[in-house]
Short mmCIF file of C-alpha atoms in Angstrom, two decimals:
data_model
loop_
_atom_site.label_atom_id
_atom_site.label_comp_id
_atom_site.label_asym_id
_atom_site.label_seq_id
_atom_site.Cartn_x
_atom_site.Cartn_y
_atom_site.Cartn_z
CA MET A 276 100.98 148.88 108.35
CA SER A 277 103.16 147.22 105.70
CA MET A 278 105.44 149.52 103.73
CA LEU A 279 104.34 147.95 100.42
CA ALA A 280 102.73 150.64 98.26
CA GLU A 281 99.46 148.80 97.70
CA LYS A 282 98.98 148.34 101.45
CA GLN A 283 98.66 152.12 101.75
CA ALA A 284 95.93 152.33 99.11
CA CYS A 285 92.34 151.26 98.62
CA ILE A 286 89.53 151.62 96.10
CA SER A 287 86.92 154.00 97.44
CA GLY A 288 84.62 154.34 94.45
CA ALA A 289 83.95 152.96 90.98
CA GLY A 290 81.72 154.10 88.16
CA GLN A 291 80.86 152.96 84.67
CA SER A 292 79.06 154.86 81.95
CA GLN A 293 76.40 153.51 79.68
CA VAL A 294 78.07 151.21 77.17
CA GLY A 295 76.99 151.37 73.55
CA ARG A 296 77.74 149.91 70.16
CA PRO A 297 77.72 152.74 69.23
CA SER A 298 76.67 155.21 71.91
CA ASP A 299 74.51 158.26 71.29
CA LYS A 300 76.75 160.21 73.69
CA SER A 301 80.14 161.74 73.03
CA ALA A 302 83.25 160.13 74.45
CA LEU A 303 83.68 163.06 76.84
CA ALA A 304 80.08 162.78 78.05
CA LEU A 305 80.58 159.07 78.75
CA THR A 306 83.79 159.85 80.62
CA LEU A 307 82.17 162.46 82.83
CA GLN A 308 79.29 160.09 83.56
CA ALA A 309 81.66 157.39 84.77
CA CYS A 310 83.78 159.82 86.80
CA GLU A 311 80.80 161.46 88.48
CA ARG A 312 79.38 158.06 89.42
CA ALA A 313 82.69 156.97 90.95
CA VAL A 314 83.04 160.16 93.00
CA GLU A 315 79.46 159.94 94.20
CA GLN A 316 79.79 156.31 95.21
CA ALA A 317 82.86 157.13 97.28
CA GLY A 318 80.99 159.89 99.08
CA LEU A 319 83.54 162.45 97.94
CA SER A 320 83.26 165.79 96.18
CA MET A 321 85.24 166.97 93.16
CA SER A 322 87.26 169.20 95.47
CA ASP A 323 88.54 166.06 97.25
CA ILE A 324 90.13 164.72 94.05
CA ASP A 325 93.78 165.75 94.07
CA GLY A 326 95.15 163.19 91.62
CA LEU A 327 94.13 162.30 88.07
CA THR A 328 95.42 159.72 85.60
CA THR A 329 94.33 157.65 82.62
CA TYR A 330 95.59 155.07 80.17
CA PRO A 331 96.95 155.88 77.68
CA GLY A 332 96.01 159.51 77.03
CA PRO A 333 94.75 161.17 73.83
CA MET A 334 97.93 160.64 71.85
CA LEU A 335 96.48 157.25 70.80
CA ASP A 336 93.12 158.54 69.58
CA ALA A 337 93.37 156.60 66.30
CA GLY A 338 90.24 154.52 65.82
CA GLY A 339 88.66 155.71 69.06
CA HIS A 340 91.26 153.92 71.14
CA SER A 341 91.68 156.81 73.58
CA PRO A 342 89.51 159.80 72.66
CA VAL A 343 89.63 161.62 76.01
CA GLY A 344 92.65 162.81 77.98
CA ALA A 345 93.27 163.95 81.52
CA THR A 346 93.26 167.67 80.66
CA GLU A 347 89.72 167.55 79.23
CA VAL A 348 88.45 165.74 82.31
CA MET A 349 90.25 168.11 84.67
CA LEU A 350 88.71 171.17 83.02
CA SER A 351 85.24 169.66 82.57
CA LEU A 352 84.93 168.55 86.19
CA GLY A 353 86.65 171.60 87.66
CA LEU A 354 89.37 169.48 89.27
CA GLN A 355 92.52 170.97 90.74
CA PRO A 356 94.86 167.98 91.04
CA THR A 357 98.35 168.21 92.43
CA TRP A 358 99.40 165.17 90.41
CA VAL A 359 98.44 164.10 86.88
CA GLY A 360 99.76 161.10 84.98
CA ALA A 361 99.19 159.29 81.67
CA SER A 362 101.42 157.01 79.62
CA THR A 363 101.25 154.75 76.59
CA GLU A 364 104.13 152.69 77.92
CA GLY A 365 104.41 150.34 80.87
CA HIS A 366 102.02 147.69 82.08
CA ALA A 367 99.19 148.27 79.62
CA HIS A 368 95.75 149.11 80.96
CA MET A 369 96.60 148.55 84.60
CA GLY A 370 99.62 150.85 84.44
CA ALA A 371 97.47 153.87 85.34
CA ILE A 372 96.15 152.06 88.41
CA PHE A 373 99.67 151.16 89.51
CA GLU A 374 100.72 154.79 89.06
CA ALA A 375 97.78 155.96 91.16
CA ILE A 376 98.63 153.49 93.93
CA MET A 377 102.20 154.75 94.05
CA ALA A 378 101.14 158.40 93.97
CA VAL A 379 98.90 157.84 96.99
CA ALA A 380 101.49 155.75 98.84
CA SER A 381 104.17 158.40 98.30
CA GLY A 382 101.99 161.13 99.77
CA LEU A 383 101.59 163.12 96.56
CA CYS A 384 97.80 162.95 96.81
CA ARG A 385 94.94 161.42 98.77
CA HIS A 386 92.29 160.57 96.18
CA VAL A 387 93.24 159.75 92.57
CA LEU A 388 90.60 159.54 89.87
CA VAL A 389 91.62 156.92 87.28
CA PHE A 390 89.62 156.58 84.08
CA ARG A 391 89.71 154.75 80.76
CA THR A 392 87.51 155.70 77.82
CA VAL A 393 87.03 154.06 74.43
CA GLY A 394 85.06 155.24 71.43
CA GLN A 395 85.90 152.48 68.99
CA ALA A 396 82.36 151.60 67.95
CA THR A 397 81.61 155.15 66.82
CA ALA A 398 85.00 155.53 65.14
CA ARG A 399 84.53 152.40 63.07
CA MET A 400 81.00 153.30 62.02
CA LYS A 401 82.16 156.71 60.85
CA ASP A 402 85.17 155.49 58.92
CA ARG A 403 86.40 151.99 58.27
CA SER A 404 89.86 153.47 57.81
CA SER A 405 89.95 153.80 61.60
CA THR A 406 91.07 150.18 61.61
CA VAL A 407 94.75 149.39 61.23
CA ILE A 408 94.28 148.24 57.63
CA GLY A 409 92.08 151.14 56.56
CA LYS A 410 92.85 152.23 53.03
CA SER A 411 93.33 155.89 53.93
CA VAL A 412 95.91 155.29 56.65
CA PRO A 413 99.15 156.67 55.14
CA ARG A 414 101.59 154.87 57.39
CA ILE A 415 101.39 152.39 60.25
CA ARG A 416 103.47 153.23 63.30
CA GLY A 417 104.11 151.54 66.61
CA GLY A 418 103.78 147.86 67.39
CA MET A 419 101.68 146.90 64.38
CA SER A 420 104.37 148.15 62.00
CA TRP A 421 106.36 145.05 62.94
CA PHE A 422 103.56 142.72 61.87
CA LEU A 423 101.94 144.18 58.75
CA PRO A 424 104.84 143.25 56.45
CA TYR A 425 104.05 139.63 57.31
CA GLN A 426 100.34 140.03 56.53
CA CYS A 427 99.44 140.09 60.21
CA TYR A 428 96.63 142.65 60.09
CA SER A 429 95.24 142.35 63.58
CA ALA A 430 96.02 141.25 67.10
CA VAL A 431 93.83 138.22 66.41
CA ASN A 432 96.52 136.91 64.06
CA ILE A 433 99.10 137.22 66.81
CA TYR A 434 97.04 135.45 69.42
CA GLY A 435 95.90 132.86 66.91
CA LEU A 436 99.55 131.78 66.88
CA TYR A 437 99.55 131.62 70.68
CA ALA A 438 96.37 129.56 70.64
CA GLN A 439 97.76 127.14 68.06
CA ALA A 440 100.95 126.69 70.08
CA TYR A 441 98.92 126.07 73.24
CA PHE A 442 96.68 123.54 71.48
CA GLU A 443 99.65 121.66 70.06
CA LYS A 444 101.64 121.60 73.30
CA TYR A 445 98.83 120.69 75.70
CA GLY A 446 96.23 118.99 73.51
CA ALA A 447 93.54 121.58 74.23
CA THR A 448 90.37 121.40 72.15
CA GLN A 449 88.09 123.98 70.60
CA GLU A 450 85.26 122.76 72.84
CA GLN A 451 87.37 123.59 75.90
CA LEU A 452 88.28 127.03 74.61
CA GLY A 453 84.67 127.64 73.65
CA ALA A 454 83.55 127.14 77.25
CA ILE A 455 84.97 130.58 78.05
CA ALA A 456 82.82 132.29 75.42
CA VAL A 457 79.69 130.38 76.42
CA ASN A 458 80.22 131.22 80.09
CA SER A 459 80.86 134.89 79.31
CA ARG A 460 77.62 135.17 77.37
CA LYS A 461 75.69 133.53 80.21
CA MET A 462 77.15 136.04 82.67
CA ALA A 463 76.42 138.95 80.30
CA GLY A 464 72.77 137.92 80.25
CA MET A 465 72.62 139.04 83.89
CA ASN A 466 74.39 142.35 83.24
CA PRO A 467 72.06 145.09 81.96
CA ASN A 468 75.05 147.12 80.69
CA ALA A 469 76.47 144.29 78.56
CA ILE A 470 76.39 144.52 74.77
CA TYR A 471 75.65 140.86 73.93
CA ARG A 472 73.14 139.21 76.27
CA THR A 473 71.59 136.46 74.16
CA PRO A 474 72.86 133.06 75.37
CA ILE A 475 74.98 130.90 73.10
CA THR A 476 75.70 127.17 73.25
CA ILE A 477 78.90 125.33 72.56
CA GLU A 478 77.29 124.30 69.25
CA ASP A 479 76.79 127.98 68.39
CA TYR A 480 80.42 128.60 69.21
CA LEU A 481 81.67 125.77 66.99
CA ALA A 482 79.43 126.96 64.15
CA SER A 483 80.79 130.52 64.28
CA ARG A 484 83.20 131.52 61.58
CA MET A 485 86.93 131.09 61.93
CA ILE A 486 88.77 134.41 62.23
CA SER A 487 92.40 133.32 62.67
CA THR A 488 92.87 129.61 63.26
CA PRO A 489 92.03 128.35 65.83
CA LEU A 490 90.27 131.51 67.09
CA ARG A 491 86.63 131.91 66.10
CA LEU A 492 84.29 134.89 66.11
CA PHE A 493 83.19 134.27 69.70
CA ASP A 494 86.81 134.09 70.85
CA CYS A 495 87.25 137.80 70.07
CA ASP A 496 86.19 140.75 72.18
CA THR A 497 83.93 143.45 70.77
CA HIS A 498 84.59 147.16 70.31
CA VAL A 499 82.24 149.54 72.12
CA ASP A 500 81.87 153.10 73.34
CA GLY A 501 82.13 153.49 77.09
CA SER A 502 84.11 154.69 80.07
CA THR A 503 85.11 153.31 83.46
CA ALA A 504 86.46 155.22 86.45
CA ILE A 505 87.79 154.15 89.81
CA ILE A 506 89.11 156.16 92.74
CA ILE A 507 92.32 155.12 94.46
CA SER A 508 92.44 156.60 97.97
CA HIS A 509 94.81 156.42 100.89
CA ARG A 510 93.64 153.83 103.41
CA ASP A 511 93.58 156.30 106.27
CA THR A 512 90.75 158.17 104.51
CA ALA A 513 88.40 155.21 105.13
CA PRO A 514 86.43 156.94 107.95
CA ASP A 515 85.50 159.73 105.50
CA LEU A 516 84.14 157.41 102.80
CA ARG A 517 80.55 156.49 102.09
CA GLN A 518 81.21 152.75 102.20
CA ALA A 519 83.91 150.39 103.39
CA PRO A 520 86.73 150.61 100.84
CA ILE A 521 88.09 147.68 98.88
CA LEU A 522 91.60 146.86 100.03
CA ILE A 523 94.40 146.25 97.54
CA GLU A 524 96.03 143.15 98.97
CA SER A 525 98.81 142.84 96.40
CA MET A 526 99.83 143.74 92.88
CA GLY A 527 102.03 142.20 90.21
CA MET A 528 103.43 143.46 86.93
CA SER A 529 105.66 142.48 84.03
CA ILE A 530 106.39 143.56 80.49
CA GLU A 531 108.13 141.97 77.53
CA GLY A 532 108.46 142.41 73.81
CA LEU A 533 108.13 145.51 71.68
CA GLY A 534 104.96 146.69 73.34
CA PHE A 535 102.43 144.80 71.24
CA GLY A 536 102.50 141.03 71.36
CA ASP A 537 105.10 138.87 73.04
CA HIS A 538 107.26 138.14 70.06
CA THR A 539 110.44 137.87 72.11
CA ALA A 540 108.97 134.88 73.94
CA THR A 541 110.54 131.46 73.46
CA ASP A 542 107.45 129.51 74.52
CA PHE A 543 104.34 130.71 72.74
CA ALA A 544 102.17 128.40 74.84
CA SER A 545 102.63 130.67 77.86
CA LEU A 546 102.74 134.38 78.67
CA PRO A 547 105.42 136.55 80.29
CA ALA A 548 102.55 137.44 82.59
CA LYS A 549 103.81 134.67 84.89
CA LYS A 550 106.25 137.24 86.27
CA ALA A 551 103.28 139.36 87.27
CA GLY A 552 101.57 136.38 88.88
CA ASP A 553 104.68 135.43 90.83
CA MET A 554 105.09 139.01 92.05
CA LEU A 555 101.44 139.19 93.09
CA TRP A 556 101.64 136.11 95.32
CA SER A 557 105.01 137.12 96.75
CA ARG A 558 103.40 140.22 98.29
CA THR A 559 100.61 138.51 100.23
CA ASP A 560 100.01 135.63 102.61
CA LEU A 561 96.90 134.67 100.66
CA LYS A 562 97.01 131.78 98.17
CA PRO A 563 95.24 131.08 94.86
CA ALA A 564 92.79 128.84 96.72
CA ASP A 565 91.64 131.90 98.68
CA VAL A 566 90.29 133.65 95.56
CA ASP A 567 86.47 133.75 95.50
CA THR A 568 86.03 135.13 91.97
CA ALA A 569 88.31 136.18 89.12
CA GLN A 570 88.04 138.81 86.40
CA ILE A 571 90.63 137.58 83.90
CA TYR A 572 91.60 139.55 80.82
CA ASP A 573 89.82 138.25 77.71
CA GLY A 574 90.80 140.33 74.73
CA PHE A 575 90.83 136.87 73.16
CA SER A 576 89.68 133.74 74.94
CA ILE A 577 93.13 132.15 74.68
CA LEU A 578 94.47 134.96 76.86
CA THR A 579 92.08 133.89 79.60
CA LEU A 580 93.42 130.33 79.56
CA MET A 581 97.01 131.51 79.61
CA TRP A 582 96.38 134.14 82.28
CA LEU A 583 94.76 131.55 84.57
CA GLU A 584 98.03 129.64 84.42
CA ALA A 585 100.26 132.71 84.64
CA ALA A 586 98.38 133.88 87.73
CA GLY A 587 98.79 130.54 89.43
CA MET A 588 95.12 129.54 89.36
CA CYS A 589 96.00 126.46 87.27
CA GLY A 590 99.22 124.64 86.49
CA PRO A 591 100.80 124.79 83.01
CA GLY A 592 98.46 123.23 80.49
CA GLU A 593 95.68 122.70 83.06
CA ALA A 594 93.45 125.70 82.33
CA ALA A 595 91.72 124.14 79.33
CA SER A 596 90.45 121.18 81.33
CA PHE A 597 89.60 123.48 84.26
CA VAL A 598 87.17 125.56 82.18
CA GLU A 599 85.79 122.61 80.19
CA GLY A 600 82.02 122.46 80.31
CA GLY A 601 81.83 125.73 82.25
CA THR A 602 80.83 124.21 85.58
CA ARG A 603 83.85 125.30 87.58
CA ILE A 604 83.81 128.84 86.15
CA GLY A 605 80.06 129.33 86.52
CA LEU A 606 78.38 131.47 89.14
CA ASP A 607 78.19 128.57 91.61
CA GLY A 608 81.50 127.03 90.60
CA GLU A 609 84.92 126.91 92.21
CA LEU A 610 86.02 130.10 90.46
CA PRO A 611 83.24 132.28 89.02
CA LEU A 612 84.91 133.86 86.01
CA ASN A 613 84.34 137.18 84.24
CA THR A 614 80.99 137.70 85.90
CA SER A 615 80.11 140.84 83.92
CA GLY A 616 80.40 138.97 80.63
CA GLY A 617 83.96 140.21 80.19
CA GLN A 618 85.19 141.81 77.01
CA LEU A 619 83.86 138.93 74.91
CA SER A 620 80.23 139.78 75.68
CA ALA A 621 80.00 142.92 77.83
CA GLY A 622 82.36 144.92 75.62
CA ARG A 623 85.99 145.86 75.22
CA LEU A 624 86.66 148.43 77.91
CA HIS A 625 90.34 147.53 77.75
CA GLY A 626 90.60 145.83 81.09
CA PHE A 627 88.97 148.53 83.19
CA GLY A 628 85.63 146.75 82.98
CA HIS A 629 87.21 143.84 84.84
CA THR A 630 88.36 146.08 87.69
CA TYR A 631 84.94 147.70 87.88
CA GLU A 632 83.24 144.31 88.05
CA ALA A 633 85.64 143.20 90.78
CA CYS A 634 84.61 146.21 92.86
CA MET A 635 80.92 145.60 92.31
CA GLN A 636 81.30 141.96 93.33
CA LEU A 637 83.20 142.79 96.52
CA TRP A 638 80.66 145.46 97.43
CA GLY A 639 77.85 142.95 96.80
CA LEU A 640 76.17 145.11 94.14
CA CYS A 641 75.84 142.66 91.24
CA GLY A 642 72.27 141.52 91.69
CA GLU A 643 71.50 138.16 90.11
CA ARG A 644 75.10 137.64 89.02
CA GLN A 645 76.46 138.23 92.52
CA VAL A 646 78.95 135.65 93.74
CA LYS A 647 77.83 134.52 97.16
CA ASP A 648 80.04 135.72 100.02
CA ALA A 649 82.68 137.13 97.66
CA LYS A 650 85.50 138.57 99.76
CA THR A 651 88.51 138.25 97.44
CA CYS A 652 88.86 138.87 93.72
CA LEU A 653 91.75 138.43 91.31
CA VAL A 654 91.89 140.91 88.42
CA THR A 655 94.31 140.61 85.49
CA ASN A 656 94.80 143.01 82.61
CA GLY A 657 96.74 143.10 79.40
CA GLY A 658 98.11 140.94 76.65
CA PHE A 659 101.34 142.83 75.95
CA GLY A 660 102.14 144.60 79.21
CA TYR A 661 100.78 142.75 82.20
CA GLY A 662 99.18 143.71 85.48
CA ALA A 663 97.39 141.85 88.25
CA LEU A 664 95.61 142.94 91.42
CA LEU A 665 94.36 140.92 94.34
CA LEU A 666 91.47 142.79 95.94
CA ARG A 667 89.65 141.98 99.17
CA THR A 668 87.15 143.29 101.64
CA ASP A 669 88.32 144.04 105.16
#
């Protein structure tokens, strides 16, 4: 077996809670639901779980961003892990998965439960000050403190700049960008756990209000309440599992900037995520043409275009024409994209929804949205720290 860390690890189970906008369940209840489903699917018991991690931990609970931490889950589920991890820094949402892979590969533990919970819909309904520009917030800290003095009130303003730079450099059009939103909504219509399931047309997209030029309403993901959990296990535990595990073929990571936005970049028509894409492909004999389906991060639709290029699925400036019209990214296309509806339509689960969907696709559990004969899936996460996984069946 290869000595690469990811070659020692696999995904043995995955679970997702009910997703609401808002939910009638507490954030902890949603978390336990997702974790219990993941453990059950793997055919494990809680006593088998000897590792636990999350992103980013409860220290970022503002606005429902991270309302549940590892300690609460450990106590609620009666876990006795030998290793626990959580961090706000690193490779964004996928950082916890990378940590779990390395914990398993190093021999610290055998089965790591990784979860991510958001309660942003409830937080915003209770108090509009849960947003970054809320009137009762006494002081803004962290990444956004670098932007507010310039009247940049949201990440949409940051990525609006990226989108404008991409449009100007490559001649992309709003109709091309809109194909991502239209495709996501079509996919969400086949996902019973998605928030927005009513189809939209490209005309609906173009008629939606502008949020931060050139990004429109349907270019932005939607805040929800929900939780996702996956179990990273050592590959030699496969005989003990309920189903054939999903193999982690390779992983890639990169980080740049001050932790929120890529404002140290010199070319705003591309992402530093290319480093993650290059690393991913350097650790496998597979090629981009071998990917059967892709779950590409879509906090904003422009990120999906730029991630497709960073991950080597399209050349620089080619992603806009690749997605145009939606045929090639549809269920029967060359690269079925964001088959759950992604964050644009299924809900903002901060990247973990993409990993969950990848697992469901490779296990053949997606019903009418199932990609035929899916054996490989590319997953990318993040728009400020970057992570990518190439997953496959045996």
